[in-house]
Amino acid sequence: MSFGEPLIRRMEINDLDEILEVEKNCFNVPWTRHMFEDELYNLNAYYYVIKVNGKIVGYVGFWKIIDEAHITNVAIHSDYRRSGYGRALINALLNKARELGIIAATLEVRVSNLAAISLYESFGFISSGVRRGYYSDNNEDALIMWLKL
Ligand SMILES: CC(C)(COP(=O)(O)OP(=O)(O)OC[C@H]1O[C@@H](n2cnc3c(N)ncnc32)[C@H](O)[C@@H]1OP(=O)(O)O)[C@@H](O)C(=O)NCCC(=O)NCCS
């Protein structure tokens, strides 16, 4: 199926109903409204949504920590995957990071999450280590990935 041209913009508090739908669709342990509210009030946090035909289908976020971008999450609703929206969000995030003078981006990803790992690798992210048992729901290891900007 092909969709309309996506729009990417900063996440707003009024987006949270739609964001929570995406979140529940994407994760076994979804973030709560309260957690997103905290992110939106954090002056060092940058969150973006992607809208397709007027509907929010995904989001991405990072924290600016000194001169690094720590990517907190990326999610695309399952009905809209493999259409380039995840890539578009990461691209927007990296552009913002460069604009802020950030020199490197990092994230953690489940070792089993081949879709996300392959998305990050397509931007040049490189695995630099493992955090053992990082995910408390199933004790899964996290791959730590870095990209120099
Ligand atoms: C990971 C995720 C964000 C990718 O979003 P997406 O919009 O489907 O990704 P894109 O269409 O932009 O794909 C870009 C590239 O990533 C890779 N990729 C994406 N999904 C893939 C899959 N299922 N298998 C293998 N590679 C995949 C491919 O290289 C792809 O390029 P291609 O389509 O030209 O082959 C999405 O699968 C998702 O939301 N998953 C659930 C939440 C999650 O795991 N988030 C990451 C937490 S760290």
PDB file of N, CA, C and O and ligand atoms in Angstrom, residues 22-23 25-27 50 57-59 71-78 80-90 107-110 113-123 135 143, ligand 1:
ATOM      1  N   VAL A  22       0.195   4.402  19.227  1.00  0.00           N
ATOM      2  CA  VAL A  22       1.393   3.891  18.553  1.00  0.00           C
ATOM      3  C   VAL A  22       2.230   3.084  19.546  1.00  0.00           C
ATOM      4  O   VAL A  22       2.697   1.973  19.255  1.00  0.00           O
ATOM      5  N   GLU A  23       2.377   3.638  20.731  1.00  0.00           N
ATOM      6  CA  GLU A  23       3.209   3.021  21.764  1.00  0.00           C
ATOM      7  C   GLU A  23       2.694   1.618  22.127  1.00  0.00           C
ATOM      8  O   GLU A  23       3.461   0.668  22.207  1.00  0.00           O
ATOM      9  N   ASN A  25       0.848  -0.265  20.323  1.00  0.00           N
ATOM     10  CA  ASN A  25       0.993  -1.128  19.151  1.00  0.00           C
ATOM     11  C   ASN A  25       2.423  -1.676  19.038  1.00  0.00           C
ATOM     12  O   ASN A  25       2.626  -2.780  18.532  1.00  0.00           O
ATOM     13  N   CYS A  26       3.391  -0.888  19.522  1.00  0.00           N
ATOM     14  CA  CYS A  26       4.799  -1.217  19.242  1.00  0.00           C
ATOM     15  C   CYS A  26       5.525  -1.967  20.350  1.00  0.00           C
ATOM     16  O   CYS A  26       6.496  -2.667  20.066  1.00  0.00           O
ATOM     17  N   PHE A  27       5.110  -1.777  21.599  1.00  0.00           N
ATOM     18  CA  PHE A  27       5.935  -2.295  22.692  1.00  0.00           C
ATOM     19  C   PHE A  27       5.132  -3.117  23.702  1.00  0.00           C
ATOM     20  O   PHE A  27       3.989  -2.777  24.022  1.00  0.00           O
ATOM     21  N   ILE A  50       5.720  11.729  13.229  1.00  0.00           N
ATOM     22  CA  ILE A  50       5.537  11.673  11.776  1.00  0.00           C
ATOM     23  C   ILE A  50       4.057  11.426  11.516  1.00  0.00           C
ATOM     24  O   ILE A  50       3.459  10.522  12.096  1.00  0.00           O
ATOM     25  N   VAL A  57       1.718   8.341  12.948  1.00  0.00           N
ATOM     26  CA  VAL A  57       2.000   6.914  12.779  1.00  0.00           C
ATOM     27  C   VAL A  57       3.315   6.516  13.445  1.00  0.00           C
ATOM     28  O   VAL A  57       3.658   5.330  13.454  1.00  0.00           O
ATOM     29  N   GLY A  58       4.032   7.496  14.000  1.00  0.00           N
ATOM     30  CA  GLY A  58       5.282   7.142  14.657  1.00  0.00           C
ATOM     31  C   GLY A  58       5.915   8.344  15.324  1.00  0.00           C
ATOM     32  O   GLY A  58       5.449   9.477  15.174  1.00  0.00           O
ATOM     33  N   TYR A  59       6.971   8.043  16.089  1.00  0.00           N
ATOM     34  CA  TYR A  59       7.681   9.129  16.769  1.00  0.00           C
ATOM     35  C   TYR A  59       9.113   8.704  17.044  1.00  0.00           C
ATOM     36  O   TYR A  59       9.460   7.510  16.985  1.00  0.00           O
ATOM     37  N   ILE A  71      19.476   8.607  21.939  1.00  0.00           N
ATOM     38  CA  ILE A  71      18.168   8.316  21.343  1.00  0.00           C
ATOM     39  C   ILE A  71      17.386   7.440  22.323  1.00  0.00           C
ATOM     40  O   ILE A  71      17.874   6.388  22.760  1.00  0.00           O
ATOM     41  N   THR A  72      16.201   7.919  22.700  1.00  0.00           N
ATOM     42  CA  THR A  72      15.423   7.206  23.715  1.00  0.00           C
ATOM     43  C   THR A  72      14.495   6.184  23.095  1.00  0.00           C
ATOM     44  O   THR A  72      14.258   5.126  23.682  1.00  0.00           O
ATOM     45  N   ASN A  73      13.948   6.503  21.916  1.00  0.00           N
ATOM     46  CA  ASN A  73      12.991   5.577  21.308  1.00  0.00           C
ATOM     47  C   ASN A  73      12.705   5.957  19.864  1.00  0.00           C
ATOM     48  O   ASN A  73      12.827   7.112  19.486  1.00  0.00           O
ATOM     49  N   VAL A  74      12.307   4.955  19.128  1.00  0.00           N
ATOM     50  CA  VAL A  74      11.761   5.198  17.785  1.00  0.00           C
ATOM     51  C   VAL A  74      10.683   4.153  17.579  1.00  0.00           C
ATOM     52  O   VAL A  74      10.853   2.989  17.956  1.00  0.00           O
ATOM     53  N   ALA A  75       9.550   4.574  17.044  1.00  0.00           N
ATOM     54  CA  ALA A  75       8.430   3.639  16.876  1.00  0.00           C
ATOM     55  C   ALA A  75       7.592   4.040  15.677  1.00  0.00           C
ATOM     56  O   ALA A  75       7.278   5.216  15.494  1.00  0.00           O
ATOM     57  N   ILE A  76       7.249   3.051  14.887  1.00  0.00           N
ATOM     58  CA  ILE A  76       6.328   3.242  13.759  1.00  0.00           C
ATOM     59  C   ILE A  76       5.221   2.195  13.915  1.00  0.00           C
ATOM     60  O   ILE A  76       5.507   1.000  14.104  1.00  0.00           O
ATOM     61  N   HIS A  77       3.983   2.654  13.854  1.00  0.00           N
ATOM     62  CA  HIS A  77       2.828   1.733  13.964  1.00  0.00           C
ATOM     63  C   HIS A  77       2.978   0.605  12.945  1.00  0.00           C
ATOM     64  O   HIS A  77       3.381   0.840  11.792  1.00  0.00           O
ATOM     65  N   SER A  78       2.609  -0.616  13.356  1.00  0.00           N
ATOM     66  CA  SER A  78       2.861  -1.784  12.495  1.00  0.00           C
ATOM     67  C   SER A  78       2.169  -1.689  11.130  1.00  0.00           C
ATOM     68  O   SER A  78       2.640  -2.277  10.158  1.00  0.00           O
ATOM     69  N   TYR A  80       2.172   0.749   9.249  1.00  0.00           N
ATOM     70  CA  TYR A  80       2.856   1.737   8.396  1.00  0.00           C
ATOM     71  C   TYR A  80       4.342   1.445   8.237  1.00  0.00           C
ATOM     72  O   TYR A  80       5.088   2.298   7.790  1.00  0.00           O
ATOM     73  N   ARG A  81       4.762   0.238   8.609  1.00  0.00           N
ATOM     74  CA  ARG A  81       6.206  -0.056   8.541  1.00  0.00           C
ATOM     75  C   ARG A  81       6.659  -0.334   7.112  1.00  0.00           C
ATOM     76  O   ARG A  81       5.858  -0.567   6.224  1.00  0.00           O
ATOM     77  N   ARG A  82       7.966  -0.325   6.925  1.00  0.00           N
ATOM     78  CA  ARG A  82       8.630  -0.574   5.645  1.00  0.00           C
ATOM     79  C   ARG A  82       8.185   0.415   4.568  1.00  0.00           C
ATOM     80  O   ARG A  82       8.129   0.079   3.393  1.00  0.00           O
ATOM     81  N   SER A  83       7.858   1.641   4.991  1.00  0.00           N
ATOM     82  CA  SER A  83       7.506   2.689   4.027  1.00  0.00           C
ATOM     83  C   SER A  83       8.496   3.842   4.099  1.00  0.00           C
ATOM     84  O   SER A  83       8.240   4.911   3.550  1.00  0.00           O
ATOM     85  N   GLY A  84       9.583   3.657   4.853  1.00  0.00           N
ATOM     86  CA  GLY A  84      10.611   4.686   4.946  1.00  0.00           C
ATOM     87  C   GLY A  84      10.372   5.708   6.050  1.00  0.00           C
ATOM     88  O   GLY A  84      11.140   6.668   6.190  1.00  0.00           O
ATOM     89  N   TYR A  85       9.335   5.501   6.886  1.00  0.00           N
ATOM     90  CA  TYR A  85       9.019   6.507   7.909  1.00  0.00           C
ATOM     91  C   TYR A  85      10.003   6.473   9.080  1.00  0.00           C
ATOM     92  O   TYR A  85      10.358   7.516   9.619  1.00  0.00           O
ATOM     93  N   GLY A  86      10.434   5.273   9.458  1.00  0.00           N
ATOM     94  CA  GLY A  86      11.449   5.170  10.514  1.00  0.00           C
ATOM     95  C   GLY A  86      12.722   5.874  10.067  1.00  0.00           C
ATOM     96  O   GLY A  86      13.315   6.659  10.813  1.00  0.00           O
ATOM     97  N   ARG A  87      13.108   5.611   8.836  1.00  0.00           N
ATOM     98  CA  ARG A  87      14.313   6.257   8.295  1.00  0.00           C
ATOM     99  C   ARG A  87      14.140   7.783   8.270  1.00  0.00           C
ATOM    100  O   ARG A  87      15.056   8.526   8.634  1.00  0.00           O
ATOM    101  N   ALA A  88      12.957   8.251   7.869  1.00  0.00           N
ATOM    102  CA  ALA A  88      12.713   9.701   7.796  1.00  0.00           C
ATOM    103  C   ALA A  88      12.827  10.330   9.192  1.00  0.00           C
ATOM    104  O   ALA A  88      13.364  11.432   9.344  1.00  0.00           O
ATOM    105  N   LEU A  89      12.329   9.638  10.205  1.00  0.00           N
ATOM    106  CA  LEU A  89      12.407  10.178  11.576  1.00  0.00           C
ATOM    107  C   LEU A  89      13.854  10.232  12.068  1.00  0.00           C
ATOM    108  O   LEU A  89      14.277  11.235  12.659  1.00  0.00           O
ATOM    109  N   ILE A  90      14.599   9.168  11.836  1.00  0.00           N
ATOM    110  CA  ILE A  90      16.006   9.168  12.280  1.00  0.00           C
ATOM    111  C   ILE A  90      16.783  10.257  11.535  1.00  0.00           C
ATOM    112  O   ILE A  90      17.614  10.963  12.116  1.00  0.00           O
ATOM    113  N   LEU A 107      22.462   4.793  21.204  1.00  0.00           N
ATOM    114  CA  LEU A 107      21.182   4.188  21.592  1.00  0.00           C
ATOM    115  C   LEU A 107      21.426   2.761  22.077  1.00  0.00           C
ATOM    116  O   LEU A 107      22.494   2.189  21.854  1.00  0.00           O
ATOM    117  N   GLU A 108      20.401   2.232  22.734  1.00  0.00           N
ATOM    118  CA  GLU A 108      20.398   0.811  23.077  1.00  0.00           C
ATOM    119  C   GLU A 108      19.267   0.144  22.319  1.00  0.00           C
ATOM    120  O   GLU A 108      18.205   0.741  22.141  1.00  0.00           O
ATOM    121  N   VAL A 109      19.484  -1.078  21.896  1.00  0.00           N
ATOM    122  CA  VAL A 109      18.456  -1.808  21.156  1.00  0.00           C
ATOM    123  C   VAL A 109      18.541  -3.287  21.562  1.00  0.00           C
ATOM    124  O   VAL A 109      19.636  -3.812  21.816  1.00  0.00           O
ATOM    125  N   ARG A 110      17.358  -3.923  21.640  1.00  0.00           N
ATOM    126  CA  ARG A 110      17.339  -5.354  21.974  1.00  0.00           C
ATOM    127  C   ARG A 110      18.155  -6.135  20.941  1.00  0.00           C
ATOM    128  O   ARG A 110      18.008  -5.884  19.735  1.00  0.00           O
ATOM    129  N   ASN A 113      16.218  -7.410  18.018  1.00  0.00           N
ATOM    130  CA  ASN A 113      15.438  -6.479  17.194  1.00  0.00           C
ATOM    131  C   ASN A 113      16.158  -6.183  15.868  1.00  0.00           C
ATOM    132  O   ASN A 113      16.723  -5.106  15.656  1.00  0.00           O
ATOM    133  N   LEU A 114      16.092  -7.166  14.992  1.00  0.00           N
ATOM    134  CA  LEU A 114      16.874  -7.066  13.758  1.00  0.00           C
ATOM    135  C   LEU A 114      16.399  -5.929  12.859  1.00  0.00           C
ATOM    136  O   LEU A 114      17.200  -5.313  12.150  1.00  0.00           O
ATOM    137  N   ALA A 115      15.084  -5.622  12.888  1.00  0.00           N
ATOM    138  CA  ALA A 115      14.564  -4.528  12.057  1.00  0.00           C
ATOM    139  C   ALA A 115      15.217  -3.212  12.473  1.00  0.00           C
ATOM    140  O   ALA A 115      15.742  -2.456  11.639  1.00  0.00           O
ATOM    141  N   ALA A 116      15.193  -2.934  13.780  1.00  0.00           N
ATOM    142  CA  ALA A 116      15.755  -1.670  14.273  1.00  0.00           C
ATOM    143  C   ALA A 116      17.276  -1.639  14.064  1.00  0.00           C
ATOM    144  O   ALA A 116      17.828  -0.624  13.621  1.00  0.00           O
ATOM    145  N   ILE A 117      17.947  -2.752  14.343  1.00  0.00           N
ATOM    146  CA  ILE A 117      19.411  -2.787  14.193  1.00  0.00           C
ATOM    147  C   ILE A 117      19.778  -2.494  12.742  1.00  0.00           C
ATOM    148  O   ILE A 117      20.677  -1.705  12.445  1.00  0.00           O
ATOM    149  N   SER A 118      18.995  -3.089  11.833  1.00  0.00           N
ATOM    150  CA  SER A 118      19.323  -2.878  10.421  1.00  0.00           C
ATOM    151  C   SER A 118      19.026  -1.438   9.998  1.00  0.00           C
ATOM    152  O   SER A 118      19.766  -0.849   9.191  1.00  0.00           O
ATOM    153  N   LEU A 119      17.959  -0.839  10.569  1.00  0.00           N
ATOM    154  CA  LEU A 119      17.687   0.584  10.308  1.00  0.00           C
ATOM    155  C   LEU A 119      18.868   1.444  10.775  1.00  0.00           C
ATOM    156  O   LEU A 119      19.369   2.305  10.040  1.00  0.00           O
ATOM    157  N   TYR A 120      19.336   1.206  12.010  1.00  0.00           N
ATOM    158  CA  TYR A 120      20.428   2.029  12.553  1.00  0.00           C
ATOM    159  C   TYR A 120      21.719   1.812  11.746  1.00  0.00           C
ATOM    160  O   TYR A 120      22.441   2.760  11.450  1.00  0.00           O
ATOM    161  N   GLU A 121      21.970   0.549  11.391  1.00  0.00           N
ATOM    162  CA  GLU A 121      23.201   0.273  10.616  1.00  0.00           C
ATOM    163  C   GLU A 121      23.162   0.991   9.274  1.00  0.00           C
ATOM    164  O   GLU A 121      24.203   1.405   8.760  1.00  0.00           O
ATOM    165  N   SER A 122      21.952   1.161   8.724  1.00  0.00           N
ATOM    166  CA  SER A 122      21.872   1.828   7.410  1.00  0.00           C
ATOM    167  C   SER A 122      22.293   3.302   7.510  1.00  0.00           C
ATOM    168  O   SER A 122      22.623   3.920   6.508  1.00  0.00           O
ATOM    169  N   PHE A 123      22.312   3.857   8.727  1.00  0.00           N
ATOM    170  CA  PHE A 123      22.807   5.232   8.937  1.00  0.00           C
ATOM    171  C   PHE A 123      24.289   5.237   9.323  1.00  0.00           C
ATOM    172  O   PHE A 123      24.860   6.300   9.521  1.00  0.00           O
ATOM    173  N   TYR A 135      16.967  -5.252  29.551  1.00  0.00           N
ATOM    174  CA  TYR A 135      15.503  -5.141  29.475  1.00  0.00           C
ATOM    175  C   TYR A 135      14.875  -6.027  30.549  1.00  0.00           C
ATOM    176  O   TYR A 135      14.983  -7.254  30.501  1.00  0.00           O
ATOM    177  N   LEU A 143      22.127  -4.124  22.788  1.00  0.00           N
ATOM    178  CA  LEU A 143      23.291  -3.742  21.998  1.00  0.00           C
ATOM    179  C   LEU A 143      23.434  -2.231  22.156  1.00  0.00           C
ATOM    180  O   LEU A 143      22.440  -1.500  22.049  1.00  0.00           O
TER     181      LEU A 143
HETATM  182  C1  LIG B   1      12.312  -0.360  13.801  1.00  0.00           C
HETATM  183  C2  LIG B   1      11.178   0.442  13.162  1.00  0.00           C
HETATM  184  C3  LIG B   1      11.109   1.814  13.822  1.00  0.00           C
HETATM  185  C4  LIG B   1      11.495   0.608  11.660  1.00  0.00           C
HETATM  186  O1  LIG B   1      10.521   1.495  11.115  1.00  0.00           O
HETATM  187  P1  LIG B   1      10.096   1.442   9.571  1.00  0.00           P
HETATM  188  O2  LIG B   1       9.357   2.678   9.271  1.00  0.00           O
HETATM  189  O3  LIG B   1       9.426   0.148   9.268  1.00  0.00           O
HETATM  190  O4  LIG B   1      11.524   1.444   8.843  1.00  0.00           O
HETATM  191  P2  LIG B   1      11.821   1.980   7.367  1.00  0.00           P
HETATM  192  O5  LIG B   1      10.704   1.591   6.451  1.00  0.00           O
HETATM  193  O6  LIG B   1      12.212   3.407   7.428  1.00  0.00           O
HETATM  194  O7  LIG B   1      13.086   1.066   7.027  1.00  0.00           O
HETATM  195  C5  LIG B   1      14.370   1.620   6.815  1.00  0.00           C
HETATM  196  C6  LIG B   1      15.376   0.475   6.730  1.00  0.00           C
HETATM  197  O8  LIG B   1      15.470  -0.213   7.990  1.00  0.00           O
HETATM  198  C7  LIG B   1      15.646  -1.618   7.761  1.00  0.00           C
HETATM  199  N1  LIG B   1      14.463  -2.361   8.198  1.00  0.00           N
HETATM  200  C8  LIG B   1      13.296  -1.855   8.655  1.00  0.00           C
HETATM  201  N2  LIG B   1      12.465  -2.853   9.010  1.00  0.00           N
HETATM  202  C9  LIG B   1      13.117  -4.004   8.759  1.00  0.00           C
HETATM  203  C10 LIG B   1      12.780  -5.375   8.929  1.00  0.00           C
HETATM  204  N3  LIG B   1      11.582  -5.764   9.412  1.00  0.00           N
HETATM  205  N4  LIG B   1      13.694  -6.299   8.605  1.00  0.00           N
HETATM  206  C11 LIG B   1      14.901  -5.952   8.126  1.00  0.00           C
HETATM  207  N5  LIG B   1      15.292  -4.653   7.924  1.00  0.00           N
HETATM  208  C12 LIG B   1      14.396  -3.702   8.249  1.00  0.00           C
HETATM  209  C13 LIG B   1      15.829  -1.760   6.256  1.00  0.00           C
HETATM  210  O9  LIG B   1      17.210  -1.552   5.990  1.00  0.00           O
HETATM  211  C14 LIG B   1      15.004  -0.600   5.749  1.00  0.00           C
HETATM  212  O10 LIG B   1      15.341  -0.189   4.457  1.00  0.00           O
HETATM  213  P3  LIG B   1      14.583  -0.874   3.195  1.00  0.00           P
HETATM  214  O11 LIG B   1      13.109  -0.850   3.495  1.00  0.00           O
HETATM  215  O12 LIG B   1      14.982   0.033   2.077  1.00  0.00           O
HETATM  216  O13 LIG B   1      15.113  -2.260   3.117  1.00  0.00           O
HETATM  217  C15 LIG B   1       9.824  -0.317  13.273  1.00  0.00           C
HETATM  218  O14 LIG B   1       9.987  -1.638  12.842  1.00  0.00           O
HETATM  219  C16 LIG B   1       9.232  -0.321  14.670  1.00  0.00           C
HETATM  220  O15 LIG B   1       8.588   0.627  15.101  1.00  0.00           O
HETATM  221  N6  LIG B   1       9.419  -1.435  15.420  1.00  0.00           N
HETATM  222  C17 LIG B   1       8.818  -1.578  16.745  1.00  0.00           C
HETATM  223  C18 LIG B   1       9.417  -0.607  17.736  1.00  0.00           C
HETATM  224  C19 LIG B   1      10.908  -0.781  17.868  1.00  0.00           C
HETATM  225  O16 LIG B   1      11.413  -1.891  17.885  1.00  0.00           O
HETATM  226  N7  LIG B   1      11.630   0.343  17.982  1.00  0.00           N
HETATM  227  C20 LIG B   1      13.065   0.358  18.132  1.00  0.00           C
HETATM  228  C21 LIG B   1      13.407   0.398  19.575  1.00  0.00           C
HETATM  229  S1  LIG B   1      15.179   0.478  19.816  1.00  0.00           S
END
